[in-house]
Short mmCIF file of C-alpha atoms and ligand atoms in Angstrom, two decimals:
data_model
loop_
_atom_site.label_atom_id
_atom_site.label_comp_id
_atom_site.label_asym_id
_atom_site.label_seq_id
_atom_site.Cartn_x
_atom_site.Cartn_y
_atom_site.Cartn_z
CA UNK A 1 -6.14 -7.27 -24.14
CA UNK A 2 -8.76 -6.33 -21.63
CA UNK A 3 -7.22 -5.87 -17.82
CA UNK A 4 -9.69 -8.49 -16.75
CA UNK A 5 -7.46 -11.06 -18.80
CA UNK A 6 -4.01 -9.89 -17.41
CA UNK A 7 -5.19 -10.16 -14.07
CA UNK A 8 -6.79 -13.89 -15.17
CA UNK A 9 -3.49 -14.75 -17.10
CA UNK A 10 -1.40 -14.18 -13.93
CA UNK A 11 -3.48 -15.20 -11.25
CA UNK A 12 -3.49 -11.63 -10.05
CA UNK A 13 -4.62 -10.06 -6.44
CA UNK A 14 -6.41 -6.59 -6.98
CA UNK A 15 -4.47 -4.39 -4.72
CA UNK A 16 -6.08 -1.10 -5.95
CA UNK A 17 -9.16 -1.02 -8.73
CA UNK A 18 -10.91 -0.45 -10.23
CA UNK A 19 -9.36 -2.20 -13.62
CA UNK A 20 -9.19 -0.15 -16.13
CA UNK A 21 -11.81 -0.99 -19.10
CA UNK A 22 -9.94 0.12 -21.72
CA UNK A 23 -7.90 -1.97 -24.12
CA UNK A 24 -4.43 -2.51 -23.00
CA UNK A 25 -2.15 -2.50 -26.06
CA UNK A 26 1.47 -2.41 -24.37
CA UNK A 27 3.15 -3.92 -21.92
CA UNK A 28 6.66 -3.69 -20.16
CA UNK A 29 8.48 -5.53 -17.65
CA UNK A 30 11.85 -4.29 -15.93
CA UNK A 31 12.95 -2.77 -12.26
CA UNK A 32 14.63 0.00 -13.78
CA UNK A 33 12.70 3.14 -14.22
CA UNK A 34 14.69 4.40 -16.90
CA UNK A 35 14.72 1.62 -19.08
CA UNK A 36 10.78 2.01 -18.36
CA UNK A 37 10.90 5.71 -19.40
CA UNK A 38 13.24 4.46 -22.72
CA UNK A 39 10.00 2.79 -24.29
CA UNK A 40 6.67 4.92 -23.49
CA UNK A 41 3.73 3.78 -25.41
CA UNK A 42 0.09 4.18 -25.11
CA UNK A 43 -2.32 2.49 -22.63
CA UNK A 44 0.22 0.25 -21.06
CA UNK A 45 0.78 -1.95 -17.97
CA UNK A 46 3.76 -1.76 -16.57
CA UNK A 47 5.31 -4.59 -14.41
CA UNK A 48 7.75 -4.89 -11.74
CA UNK A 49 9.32 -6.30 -8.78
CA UNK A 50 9.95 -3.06 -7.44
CA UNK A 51 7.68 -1.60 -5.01
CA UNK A 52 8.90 1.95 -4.21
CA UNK A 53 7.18 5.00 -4.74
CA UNK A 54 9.00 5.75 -7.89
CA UNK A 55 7.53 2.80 -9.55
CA UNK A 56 4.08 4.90 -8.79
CA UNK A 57 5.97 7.95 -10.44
CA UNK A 58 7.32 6.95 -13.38
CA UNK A 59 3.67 5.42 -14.02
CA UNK A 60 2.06 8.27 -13.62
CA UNK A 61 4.50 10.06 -15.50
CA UNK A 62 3.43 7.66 -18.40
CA UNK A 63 -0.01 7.60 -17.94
CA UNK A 64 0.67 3.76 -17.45
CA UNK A 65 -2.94 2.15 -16.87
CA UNK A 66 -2.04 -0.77 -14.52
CA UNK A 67 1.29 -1.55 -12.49
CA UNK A 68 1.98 -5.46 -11.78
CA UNK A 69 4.06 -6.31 -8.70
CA UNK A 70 5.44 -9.44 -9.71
CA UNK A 71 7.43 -12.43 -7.13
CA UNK A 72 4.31 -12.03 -4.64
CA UNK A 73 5.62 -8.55 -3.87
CA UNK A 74 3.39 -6.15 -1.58
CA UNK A 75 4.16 -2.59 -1.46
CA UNK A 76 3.73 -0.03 1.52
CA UNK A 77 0.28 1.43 2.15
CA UNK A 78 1.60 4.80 1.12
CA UNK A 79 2.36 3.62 -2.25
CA UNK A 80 -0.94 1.78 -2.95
CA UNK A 81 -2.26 5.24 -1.58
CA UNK A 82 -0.43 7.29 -4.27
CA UNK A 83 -1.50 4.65 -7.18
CA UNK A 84 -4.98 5.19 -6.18
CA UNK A 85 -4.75 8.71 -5.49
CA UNK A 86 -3.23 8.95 -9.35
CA UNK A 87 -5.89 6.59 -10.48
CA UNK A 88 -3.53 3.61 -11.40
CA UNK A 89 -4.58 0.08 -11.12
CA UNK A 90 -2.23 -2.57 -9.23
CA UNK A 91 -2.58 -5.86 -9.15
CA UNK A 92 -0.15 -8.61 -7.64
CA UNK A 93 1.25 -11.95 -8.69
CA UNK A 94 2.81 -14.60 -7.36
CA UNK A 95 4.65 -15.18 -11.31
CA UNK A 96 8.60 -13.83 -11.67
CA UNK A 97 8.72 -11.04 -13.44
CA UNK A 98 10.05 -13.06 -16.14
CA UNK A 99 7.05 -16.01 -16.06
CA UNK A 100 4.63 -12.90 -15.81
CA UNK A 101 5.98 -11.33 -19.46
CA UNK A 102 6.13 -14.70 -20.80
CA UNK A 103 2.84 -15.46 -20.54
CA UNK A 104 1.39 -12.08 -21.58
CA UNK A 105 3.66 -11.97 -24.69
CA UNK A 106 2.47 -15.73 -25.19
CA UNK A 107 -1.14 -14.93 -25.24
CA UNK A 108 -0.38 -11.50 -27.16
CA UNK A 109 0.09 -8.79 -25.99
CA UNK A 110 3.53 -7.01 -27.10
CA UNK A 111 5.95 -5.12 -25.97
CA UNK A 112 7.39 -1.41 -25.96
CA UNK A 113 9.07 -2.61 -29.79
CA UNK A 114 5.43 -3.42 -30.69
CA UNK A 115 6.90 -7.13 -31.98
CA UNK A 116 4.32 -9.53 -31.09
CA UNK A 117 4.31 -13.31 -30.83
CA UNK A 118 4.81 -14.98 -34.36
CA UNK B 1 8.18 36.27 -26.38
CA UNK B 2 5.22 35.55 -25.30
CA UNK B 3 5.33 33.93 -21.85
CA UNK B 4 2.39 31.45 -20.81
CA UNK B 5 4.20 30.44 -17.69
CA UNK B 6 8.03 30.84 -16.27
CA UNK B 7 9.23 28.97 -13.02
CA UNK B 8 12.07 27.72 -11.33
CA UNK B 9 12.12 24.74 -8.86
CA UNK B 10 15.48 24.59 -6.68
CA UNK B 11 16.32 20.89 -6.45
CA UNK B 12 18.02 19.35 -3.71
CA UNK B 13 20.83 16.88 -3.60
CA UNK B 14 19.72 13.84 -2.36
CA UNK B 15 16.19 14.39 -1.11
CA UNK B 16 15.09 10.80 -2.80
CA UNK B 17 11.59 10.97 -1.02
CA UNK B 18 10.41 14.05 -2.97
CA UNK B 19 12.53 13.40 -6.01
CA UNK B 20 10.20 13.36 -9.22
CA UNK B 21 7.91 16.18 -7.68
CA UNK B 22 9.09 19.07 -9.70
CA UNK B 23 8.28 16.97 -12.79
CA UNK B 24 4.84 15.75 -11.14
CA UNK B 25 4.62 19.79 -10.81
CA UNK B 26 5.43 20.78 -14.48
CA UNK B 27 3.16 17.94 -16.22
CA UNK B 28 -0.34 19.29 -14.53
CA UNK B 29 1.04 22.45 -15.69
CA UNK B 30 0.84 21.30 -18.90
CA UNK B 31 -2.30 19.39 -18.44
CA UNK B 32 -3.84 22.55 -17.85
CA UNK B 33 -2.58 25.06 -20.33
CA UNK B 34 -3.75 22.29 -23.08
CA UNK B 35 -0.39 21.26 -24.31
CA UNK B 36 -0.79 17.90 -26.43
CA UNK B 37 -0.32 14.88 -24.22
CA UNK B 38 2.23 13.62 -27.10
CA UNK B 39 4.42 16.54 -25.84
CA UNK B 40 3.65 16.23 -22.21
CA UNK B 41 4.77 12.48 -22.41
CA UNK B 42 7.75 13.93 -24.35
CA UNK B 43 8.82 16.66 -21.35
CA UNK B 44 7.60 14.39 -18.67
CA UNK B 45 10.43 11.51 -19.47
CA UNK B 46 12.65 14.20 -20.06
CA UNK B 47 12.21 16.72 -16.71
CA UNK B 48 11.72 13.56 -14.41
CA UNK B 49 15.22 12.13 -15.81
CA UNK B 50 16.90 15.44 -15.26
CA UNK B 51 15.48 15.43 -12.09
CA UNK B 52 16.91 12.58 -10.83
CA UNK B 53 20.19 12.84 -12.00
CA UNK B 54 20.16 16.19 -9.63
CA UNK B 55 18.66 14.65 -7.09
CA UNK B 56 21.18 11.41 -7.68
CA UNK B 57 24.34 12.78 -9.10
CA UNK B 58 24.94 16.10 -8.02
CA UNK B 59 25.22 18.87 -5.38
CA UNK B 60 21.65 20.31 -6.06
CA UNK B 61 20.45 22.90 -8.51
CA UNK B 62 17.56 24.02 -10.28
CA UNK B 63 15.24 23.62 -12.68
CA UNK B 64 13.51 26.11 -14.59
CA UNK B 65 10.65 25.96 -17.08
CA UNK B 66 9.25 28.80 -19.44
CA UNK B 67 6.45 27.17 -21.74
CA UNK B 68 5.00 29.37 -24.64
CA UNK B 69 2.42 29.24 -27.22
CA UNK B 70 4.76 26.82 -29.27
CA UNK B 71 7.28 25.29 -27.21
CA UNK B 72 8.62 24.27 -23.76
CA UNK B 73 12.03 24.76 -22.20
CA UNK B 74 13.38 23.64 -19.94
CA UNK B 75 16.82 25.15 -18.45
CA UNK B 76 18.81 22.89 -15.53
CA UNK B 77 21.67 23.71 -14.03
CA UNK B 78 23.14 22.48 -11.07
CA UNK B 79 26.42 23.46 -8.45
CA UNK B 80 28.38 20.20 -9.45
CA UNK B 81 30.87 18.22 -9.04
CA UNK B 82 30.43 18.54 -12.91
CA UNK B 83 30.84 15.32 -15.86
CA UNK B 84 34.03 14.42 -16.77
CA UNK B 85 33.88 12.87 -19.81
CA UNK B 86 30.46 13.82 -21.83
CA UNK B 87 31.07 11.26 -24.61
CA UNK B 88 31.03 8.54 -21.92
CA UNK B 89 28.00 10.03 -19.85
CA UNK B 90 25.71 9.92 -23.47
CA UNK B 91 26.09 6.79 -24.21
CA UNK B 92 23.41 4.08 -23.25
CA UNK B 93 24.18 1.81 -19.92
CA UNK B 94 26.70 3.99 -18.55
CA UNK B 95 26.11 5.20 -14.98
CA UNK B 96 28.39 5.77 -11.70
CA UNK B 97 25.77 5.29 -9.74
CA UNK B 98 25.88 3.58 -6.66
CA UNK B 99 24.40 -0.01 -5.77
CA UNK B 100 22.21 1.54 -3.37
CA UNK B 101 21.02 4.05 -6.20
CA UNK B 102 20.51 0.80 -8.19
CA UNK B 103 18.09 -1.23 -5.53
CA UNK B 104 15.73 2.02 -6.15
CA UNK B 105 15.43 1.31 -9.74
CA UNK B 106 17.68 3.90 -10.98
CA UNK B 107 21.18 3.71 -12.92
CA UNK B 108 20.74 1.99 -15.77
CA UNK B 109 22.73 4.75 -17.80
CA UNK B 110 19.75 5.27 -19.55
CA UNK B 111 18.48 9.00 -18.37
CA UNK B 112 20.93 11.29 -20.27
CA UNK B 113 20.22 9.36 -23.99
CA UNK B 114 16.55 9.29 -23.11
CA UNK B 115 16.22 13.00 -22.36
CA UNK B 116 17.70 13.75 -25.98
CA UNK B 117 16.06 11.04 -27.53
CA UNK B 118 12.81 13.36 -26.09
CA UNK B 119 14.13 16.92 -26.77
CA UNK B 120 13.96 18.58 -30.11
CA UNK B 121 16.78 20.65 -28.85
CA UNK B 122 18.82 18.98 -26.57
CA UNK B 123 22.62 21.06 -25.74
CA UNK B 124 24.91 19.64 -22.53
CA UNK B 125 27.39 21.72 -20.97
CA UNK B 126 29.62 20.10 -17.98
CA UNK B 127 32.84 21.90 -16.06
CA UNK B 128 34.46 19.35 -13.74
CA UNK B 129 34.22 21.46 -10.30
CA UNK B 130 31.81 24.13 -11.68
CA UNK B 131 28.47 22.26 -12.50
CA UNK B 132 26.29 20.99 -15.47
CA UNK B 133 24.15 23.07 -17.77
CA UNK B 134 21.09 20.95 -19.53
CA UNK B 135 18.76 22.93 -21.89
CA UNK B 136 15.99 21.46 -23.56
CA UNK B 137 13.53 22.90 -26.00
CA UNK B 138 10.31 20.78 -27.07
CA UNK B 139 8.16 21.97 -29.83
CA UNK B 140 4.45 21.68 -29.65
CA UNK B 141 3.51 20.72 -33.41
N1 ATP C 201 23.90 16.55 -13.01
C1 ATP C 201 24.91 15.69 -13.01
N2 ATP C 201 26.02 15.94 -12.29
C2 ATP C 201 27.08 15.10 -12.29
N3 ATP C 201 27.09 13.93 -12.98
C3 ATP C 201 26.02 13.62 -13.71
C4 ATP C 201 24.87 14.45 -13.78
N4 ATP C 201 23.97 13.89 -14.61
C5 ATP C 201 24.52 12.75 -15.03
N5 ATP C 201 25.75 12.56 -14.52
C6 ATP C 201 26.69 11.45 -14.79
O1 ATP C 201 26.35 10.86 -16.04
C7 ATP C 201 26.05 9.46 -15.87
C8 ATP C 201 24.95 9.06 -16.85
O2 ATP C 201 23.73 9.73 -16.52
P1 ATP C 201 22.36 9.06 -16.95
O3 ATP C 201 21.23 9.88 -16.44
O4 ATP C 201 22.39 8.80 -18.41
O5 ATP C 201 22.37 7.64 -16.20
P2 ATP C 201 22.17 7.34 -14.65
O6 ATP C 201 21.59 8.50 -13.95
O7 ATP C 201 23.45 6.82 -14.11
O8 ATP C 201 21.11 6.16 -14.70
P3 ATP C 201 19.55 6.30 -15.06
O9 ATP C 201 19.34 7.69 -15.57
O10 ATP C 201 19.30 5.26 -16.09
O11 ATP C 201 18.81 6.04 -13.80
C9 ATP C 201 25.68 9.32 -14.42
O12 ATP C 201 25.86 8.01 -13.94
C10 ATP C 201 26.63 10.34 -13.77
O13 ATP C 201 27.92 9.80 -13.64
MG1 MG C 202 19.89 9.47 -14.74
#
């Protein structure tokens, strides 16, 4: 799924760009870093309600291609600074984190398990 | 043994702002000496976990890093307060952390199982009072 379409599905304000071009294969959804760092797969977007400047760490950590701030969330100028400064994306919705995954996973894209929508 | 690189990083207790540096630090490294980004990934999770967890759980320490032509290692150890129970501390979803540790996005109980989950070698040593002893050994093919 192209970055473009994410950012369609959800409605999404670009915070930092550019999108990446690249097909985005994974995605994953929590506020916990470690449960992040539990399921590390290529070219992913990783999305979250929490806007600290660990979120920007574990992403680059991952190589993570775009972070989503989900609930309408707007982190601090210093951590759009770091994303950008690491070359992440971030884009933010207005969707729960849990409306957000739904309707990526509904128009298929999968998760960390690689299980997709039957 | 033929050293590429040998470090060691002190690690303070508590210093949340600059907590994930070190690991930051140790995956350009890596980046650099042309280590294959599946093992990179593979260290990253793990050093950034162990990180925390000194940064988190105990008194401070260090971490050190010697990477050679076919493996990395790293080697933490930290001044306590030490694990009681190392059964209980592996096991997925348990964490003492506090709430506040929690609103950050850590605690989930998850950083001990992923760092041997990442490890080829992965060997824990904890003495209530003394400290903990992590060493981890990734190979590169
Ligand atoms: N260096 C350490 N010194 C003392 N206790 C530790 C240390 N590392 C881990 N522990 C103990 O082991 C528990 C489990 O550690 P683990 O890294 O698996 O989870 P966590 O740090 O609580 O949460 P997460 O890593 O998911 O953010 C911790 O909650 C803590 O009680
Ligand atoms: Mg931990």
């Amino acid at each position: 799924m192209k970055a473009t379409e994410i950012q369609a599905l959800l409605n999404a304000t670009v915070l930092v760009g550019p999108l990446p071009e690249e097909e985005i294969l994974t995605a994953c959804g929590s506020d916990m870093m470690s449960d992040v760092l539990a399921f590390p797969k290529d070219r992913m977007v990783l999305l979250t309600g929490l806007t600290n400047p660990h979120t920007v760490r574990t992403a680059e950590l991952l190589d993570v291609m775009m972070i989503i701030f989900v609930r309408g969330k707007l982190p601090s100028e210093e951590v759009l600074n770091m994303a950008e400064d690491a070359g992440i994306a971030v884009v933010m919705t207005e969707y729960t984190l849990y409306d957000a995954c739904g309707r990526l996973y509904a128009a298929g894209l999968p998760g960390g398990t690689g299980r997709r929508k039957p | 043994m033929n050293e590429l690189l040998h470090e060691v990083y002190p690690v303070e207790k508590g210093a949340f702002e600059t907590a994930g540096e070190v690991s930051g630090t140790i995956k350009r490294m890596l980046r650099k000496l042309g280590v294959p980004s599946q093992v990179i990934r593979r260290v990253s999770v793990a050093s950034y976990e162990v990180e925390l967890n000194l940064v988190i759980h105990s008194l401070g320490g260090q971490m050190e890093i010697t990477i050679e032509p076919e493996s990395v290692t790293l080697d933490v150890a930290d001044r306590g307060p030490g694990i009681p129970d190392l059964d209980l501390a592996m096991q997925e979803g348990w964490s003492t952390a506090s709430d506040e540790v929690r609103t950050l996005g850590f605690g989930a109980g998850m950083g001990l199982p992923n760092m041997k989950r990442n490890a080829d070698e992965f060997d824990i040593r904890s003495q209530v009072g003394v400290g903990t002893n992590i060493h981890m050994k990734f190979f590169c093919v």
